[in-house]
Structure formats: C-alpha cells, structure tokens
XYZ file of C-alpha atoms in Angstrom:
301
model
C 15.106 400.314 108.816
C 14.292 398.326 105.566
C 12.938 402.657 105.061
C 15.729 403.793 105.757
C 17.648 401.393 102.689
C 15.436 401.831 100.886
C 16.115 405.626 101.077
C 19.469 405.931 100.738
C 19.567 403.325 98.393
C 17.658 406.205 95.780
C 20.182 408.886 97.663
C 22.778 407.065 96.221
C 22.005 407.190 92.906
C 21.885 411.116 93.113
C 24.601 411.372 95.227
C 26.917 410.105 91.942
C 25.875 412.515 90.168
C 26.788 415.486 92.608
C 28.811 418.601 91.781
C 27.307 417.825 87.710
C 24.480 419.961 86.506
C 20.980 418.723 86.329
C 18.782 418.392 83.576
C 15.278 419.907 83.505
C 12.834 418.274 85.816
C 16.083 416.027 87.055
C 15.936 415.785 90.760
C 18.963 417.110 92.199
C 20.378 416.845 96.047
C 21.464 418.807 98.650
C 22.614 417.958 102.353
C 22.005 420.287 104.820
C 24.914 420.766 107.469
C 23.933 419.711 111.505
C 27.515 420.287 113.727
C 24.876 420.790 117.258
C 23.744 417.309 117.218
C 24.718 414.077 119.588
C 24.546 410.601 119.394
C 22.495 408.935 121.821
C 21.465 405.116 122.936
C 17.994 404.550 120.805
C 16.996 402.438 124.450
C 18.459 401.502 127.112
C 16.602 400.375 130.461
C 17.075 399.412 133.841
C 16.021 396.376 134.598
C 14.272 395.838 137.619
C 13.378 393.362 140.362
C 10.164 391.237 140.534
C 9.888 390.926 143.798
C 11.681 392.688 147.210
C 14.233 389.713 147.825
C 17.514 388.308 148.055
C 19.454 388.117 144.381
C 21.139 384.974 144.387
C 22.906 385.055 140.893
C 24.435 387.777 138.727
C 24.833 386.007 135.120
C 26.151 388.793 133.303
C 29.580 391.345 134.087
C 29.678 394.824 133.065
C 29.934 395.714 128.840
C 28.888 392.155 128.764
C 26.921 391.779 124.711
C 23.703 390.061 125.699
C 21.041 389.209 123.442
C 16.832 388.992 124.112
C 15.979 386.700 126.808
C 19.395 386.535 128.118
C 19.787 385.533 131.851
C 20.620 388.401 133.941
C 20.579 387.638 137.264
C 18.399 384.986 139.750
C 16.512 386.089 143.051
C 15.650 384.378 145.499
C 13.169 381.186 144.913
C 13.561 378.993 147.661
C 10.260 379.165 148.996
C 7.973 379.720 145.906
C 9.794 376.054 144.617
C 8.036 375.022 148.522
C 5.406 376.105 147.422
C 5.383 375.098 144.150
C 6.344 371.024 145.127
C 3.203 371.656 147.683
C 1.031 372.870 144.771
C 1.959 369.422 142.700
C 0.367 367.406 145.630
C -2.390 368.859 145.435
C -2.704 368.963 141.353
C -1.919 364.837 142.260
C -4.806 364.395 144.314
C -7.312 366.467 142.726
C -6.286 364.778 139.358
C -7.160 361.422 141.066
C -10.653 362.353 142.494
C -11.243 363.100 138.597
C -10.312 359.372 138.005
C -12.701 357.671 140.513
C -15.541 357.199 139.521
C -15.953 354.259 142.370
C -18.782 356.595 143.775
C -21.091 357.181 140.803
C -20.280 353.355 139.718
C -22.068 352.062 142.758
C -25.144 354.637 141.885
C -25.544 353.213 138.564
C -25.419 349.363 140.351
C -27.706 350.308 142.218
C -30.416 352.545 140.401
C -30.253 348.991 138.728
C -31.657 347.064 141.264
C -34.105 349.567 142.146
C -35.991 349.426 138.556
C -36.019 345.441 138.666
C -36.908 345.276 142.048
C -39.427 348.259 141.132
C -40.668 346.124 137.859
C -40.536 342.867 139.868
C -43.124 344.540 142.360
C -45.152 345.848 139.803
C -45.704 342.668 138.391
C -46.625 341.004 141.498
C -49.204 344.277 141.734
C -50.826 343.785 138.204
C -51.261 339.948 139.114
C -53.114 340.788 142.554
C -50.914 340.212 144.776
C -48.588 342.608 146.571
C -49.676 346.024 148.034
C -50.128 349.970 145.549
C -47.922 350.759 149.095
C -44.865 348.592 147.966
C -44.982 349.812 144.552
C -44.890 352.937 145.791
C -41.888 352.292 148.245
C -40.050 350.694 145.146
C -40.930 353.038 142.935
C -39.189 355.620 145.173
C -36.465 353.397 146.211
C -35.969 354.129 142.032
C -35.933 358.195 142.638
C -33.291 357.811 145.247
C -30.704 355.682 143.149
C -31.504 358.218 140.241
C -30.585 361.408 142.471
C -27.601 359.254 143.813
C -26.686 359.647 140.095
C -27.090 363.059 139.797
C -24.982 363.393 143.766
C -22.131 361.011 142.086
C -21.826 363.009 138.368
C -21.848 366.692 140.121
C -18.719 365.347 142.580
C -17.642 364.231 139.161
C -18.320 367.804 137.972
C -16.371 369.425 140.885
C -13.679 367.347 141.166
C -12.610 368.301 137.561
C -13.297 372.393 138.755
C -11.042 371.846 141.463
C -8.365 370.030 140.020
C -8.145 372.916 136.746
C -7.732 375.351 139.748
C -4.723 373.556 141.240
C -3.350 373.214 137.584
C -3.838 377.334 137.255
C -1.728 377.171 140.870
C 0.571 375.380 139.409
C 1.075 377.189 136.092
C 1.007 380.387 138.313
C 3.723 379.588 140.535
C 5.660 378.753 137.283
C 5.495 382.257 136.015
C 6.083 383.267 139.421
C 9.781 381.251 139.014
C 10.197 381.966 135.903
C 9.840 386.310 136.237
C 12.509 385.306 139.233
C 15.262 384.703 136.685
C 15.605 388.303 135.622
C 16.267 388.176 131.529
C 17.052 390.784 129.345
C 13.976 392.738 127.523
C 16.930 394.050 124.691
C 19.774 392.959 122.678
C 22.881 394.796 123.292
C 25.729 395.730 126.085
C 25.548 396.022 129.964
C 26.028 399.487 130.730
C 25.765 398.817 135.076
C 25.092 396.184 137.205
C 23.138 397.482 140.269
C 23.242 394.720 142.671
C 25.368 391.749 143.521
C 24.592 387.823 144.384
C 23.583 387.884 147.975
C 22.959 391.486 148.655
C 18.910 392.492 149.509
C 16.707 394.180 146.814
C 13.257 395.923 147.046
C 10.667 395.138 144.294
C 11.865 397.585 141.065
C 14.848 398.634 141.911
C 17.242 398.307 139.076
C 19.451 394.908 139.220
C 21.410 396.396 135.866
C 20.791 398.560 132.801
C 21.392 397.063 129.335
C 21.979 400.067 125.840
C 20.728 399.151 122.446
C 24.035 399.481 119.630
C 22.816 397.781 116.974
C 21.304 401.665 116.867
C 21.532 404.902 117.865
C 19.678 407.790 118.529
C 20.244 410.937 116.793
C 19.485 414.244 118.991
C 20.779 418.053 116.655
C 19.192 421.892 116.259
C 18.494 422.532 112.987
C 17.665 426.351 111.940
C 13.377 426.269 111.043
C 15.514 428.027 107.918
C 17.563 425.772 106.540
C 15.281 422.758 106.838
C 11.345 423.515 107.985
C 10.425 421.052 110.407
C 6.902 419.664 108.019
C 10.330 418.831 105.738
C 12.209 416.499 108.002
C 10.429 413.808 109.483
C 11.683 410.242 107.218
C 14.000 412.928 105.266
C 17.194 410.172 105.276
C 20.393 411.689 106.875
C 24.497 410.174 107.494
C 26.897 410.593 110.505
C 30.160 411.370 109.342
C 33.261 411.451 112.313
C 36.438 410.625 112.255
C 38.642 408.223 114.701
C 42.017 407.274 115.097
C 42.878 409.465 111.423
C 40.372 407.561 109.628
C 36.681 408.546 108.278
C 33.745 406.583 108.959
C 30.209 407.242 108.132
C 26.617 406.128 109.175
C 23.504 406.053 107.732
C 19.563 407.045 108.976
C 16.199 408.909 108.919
C 14.735 411.497 111.329
C 11.858 409.302 112.641
C 11.018 412.892 114.859
C 11.129 416.325 115.829
C 9.935 418.403 118.470
C 6.832 420.380 117.949
C 7.869 423.582 119.090
C 10.918 425.775 118.151
C 13.207 427.050 120.426
C 15.316 430.702 120.326
C 16.508 431.575 117.316
C 14.031 429.878 114.593
C 15.901 426.647 115.632
C 14.413 423.536 116.573
C 15.166 419.612 117.361
C 14.938 416.327 115.762
C 15.720 413.211 116.727
C 17.317 410.224 113.933
C 18.432 406.915 114.264
C 21.385 405.161 113.180
C 22.120 401.910 111.743
C 25.112 400.868 114.045
C 27.914 398.475 112.197
C 30.526 395.945 114.131
C 34.016 397.081 113.935
C 35.931 393.567 115.162
C 34.674 393.173 118.734
C 33.182 396.548 118.578
C 30.662 398.969 117.679
C 31.890 401.491 115.051
C 30.066 404.616 116.927
C 29.118 404.755 120.083
C 27.295 407.592 122.031
C 29.564 410.564 123.019
C 31.082 410.679 120.072
C 31.329 413.539 117.799
C 30.055 413.705 114.985
C 28.672 415.707 112.434
C 24.785 414.615 110.785
C 23.857 415.861 107.168
C 20.109 415.819 106.350
C 20.164 414.739 102.398
C 17.302 416.354 100.634
C 15.750 416.321 97.369
C 14.511 419.337 95.029
C 13.619 419.769 91.355
C 15.405 421.497 88.776
C 12.873 423.704 87.195
C-alpha cells in the first residue's frame, strides 16, 4: 500500500488549503462523497482438508488472531508415519548398496590377474613354448574380467539411482506429513471452525475460515456523472464513521471498477483500505456503516 500513502501525503498537502482560493495553475482538491458503500473483508479464505480422514487436533479457537503459516489443525497422519518408517529403512538399505564396492574390487583383482596371466602366456609363446590356443584363452580371460568390471560399475550406478528414488519417496512422504498439518495461508482472524478433533472430513471440505483484517475492501456505487469510471481507478479515498461518539477515519485507494454501467448511470467500484489496531481490536470491522470520500485533483484555470 505504499502508493496509497504516497497519494495520501500529496492529498494532505493540498487539503490544508481547502476553503482557500487557489491561484491560477495550482491544483485544487475536491471530494466526491459516497454513502452507498459496504465494508467487507479484503480476503476471506476457507481452509480445506488436504485428504479424507480424521481431524486429530484443532489448534485455534473462534476469533483467534493468527499469522501466516500458523498451525490451524492436524489431520490423522498415523498411516503416513508408518509409510515413512518403512521408507527410511529402504533408503538406508539403498545407501548401503551405493557404498558396497566389494564386487567391483573383486572384478578389478580378477582383471589384474587375467592381464598378468595373458602377459605370461604371451611371453612363453614368443619364446617358442606353449600354444596359440593358450594365448587366445588368456586374452578371452582378460576380456571376461573387463566385462565383470563393467557389470560391477553398472550395479553401483543402478544402486545410486535406487537410492535417489528411495530418497524422493521419502521426501514425498515428508511433504505429505507437512500437508496434513493444516496452516493458515494469510494473517488474519478465525471466523469459523467447521470441524472438531475426532470428526471425519472429506478432501476439500472446510476445516476453518480465516479473514484478513489489516486491509478491508469497500464496495460502493457511484454515479458516472459524479466521477467518470475511467478516472476512478487509483484515486485516493478516505472512509469516515462515528463510533461511541467518536469520529474515525482510514485511508486507501480505488483498485478497480466493474466494466458495466447499471441503472441510473451508476457503476460499482472497489477500494482497499488500510485498517489499524485499536488496543486488542481493529478500528474498522466489516459491516460498519461508513461514508467514503473519493478525493480528486483539478487544475484551476
């Protein structure tokens, strides 16, 4: 909302001169008063269950103030924990396979022995002893040993792949466990709690509803003659109301305008208002009757 405050600072400077005549070329301020408006939550989110199952624990109460990421409830994770235990053992076994190089070392030893035997047989054959058949058999022994090394190396590569698959399965289970811990996506106030501990819930059904309070939305109807829709978006606004004999005011800006004109050349606009804390409560709550003022700027000719 930095833009809102920047607009408002500019507006405040001009507002100090309200009622005083503006010189030629200066900017004068005017306000369009809107009485047909309603205060609503800017965000109201129904927090769903991620899967069908039992609600084990509900960690909030009605009207609690929560932060983004606050734990709302926990769904039954007993079966998932068992799956995780098995996945951990499978990952451990796969890790052991990746470090088991006994077969590879043995294949290398066989290869070294086969090379030595081949060289010896060649030496004897070159001196006129032995036979060509013996040399060829020793050459075959070298090739067989080389293939055993390749087989052992492939086994290690497959073991590494298996380890990565087991690790991915474990990560997926951990993600599932985290998803079963239902958290608030926004900071706000708990408006309703639809399930209690021990109750069954279907996937997608609402566990609780949370609404944002630091910003509120104003839905209002305004005449196109008072303010053309094309000039409304981005205009700074203020809302004023009385409570317990005291006057209050908050500021904001118009976010959007509906792309249609209604009966009586009226259209609907939407503004976002920055709310404030007043002790343990919020200064403005949805449903309050307020008056909104759209602040305009025009040049004096």
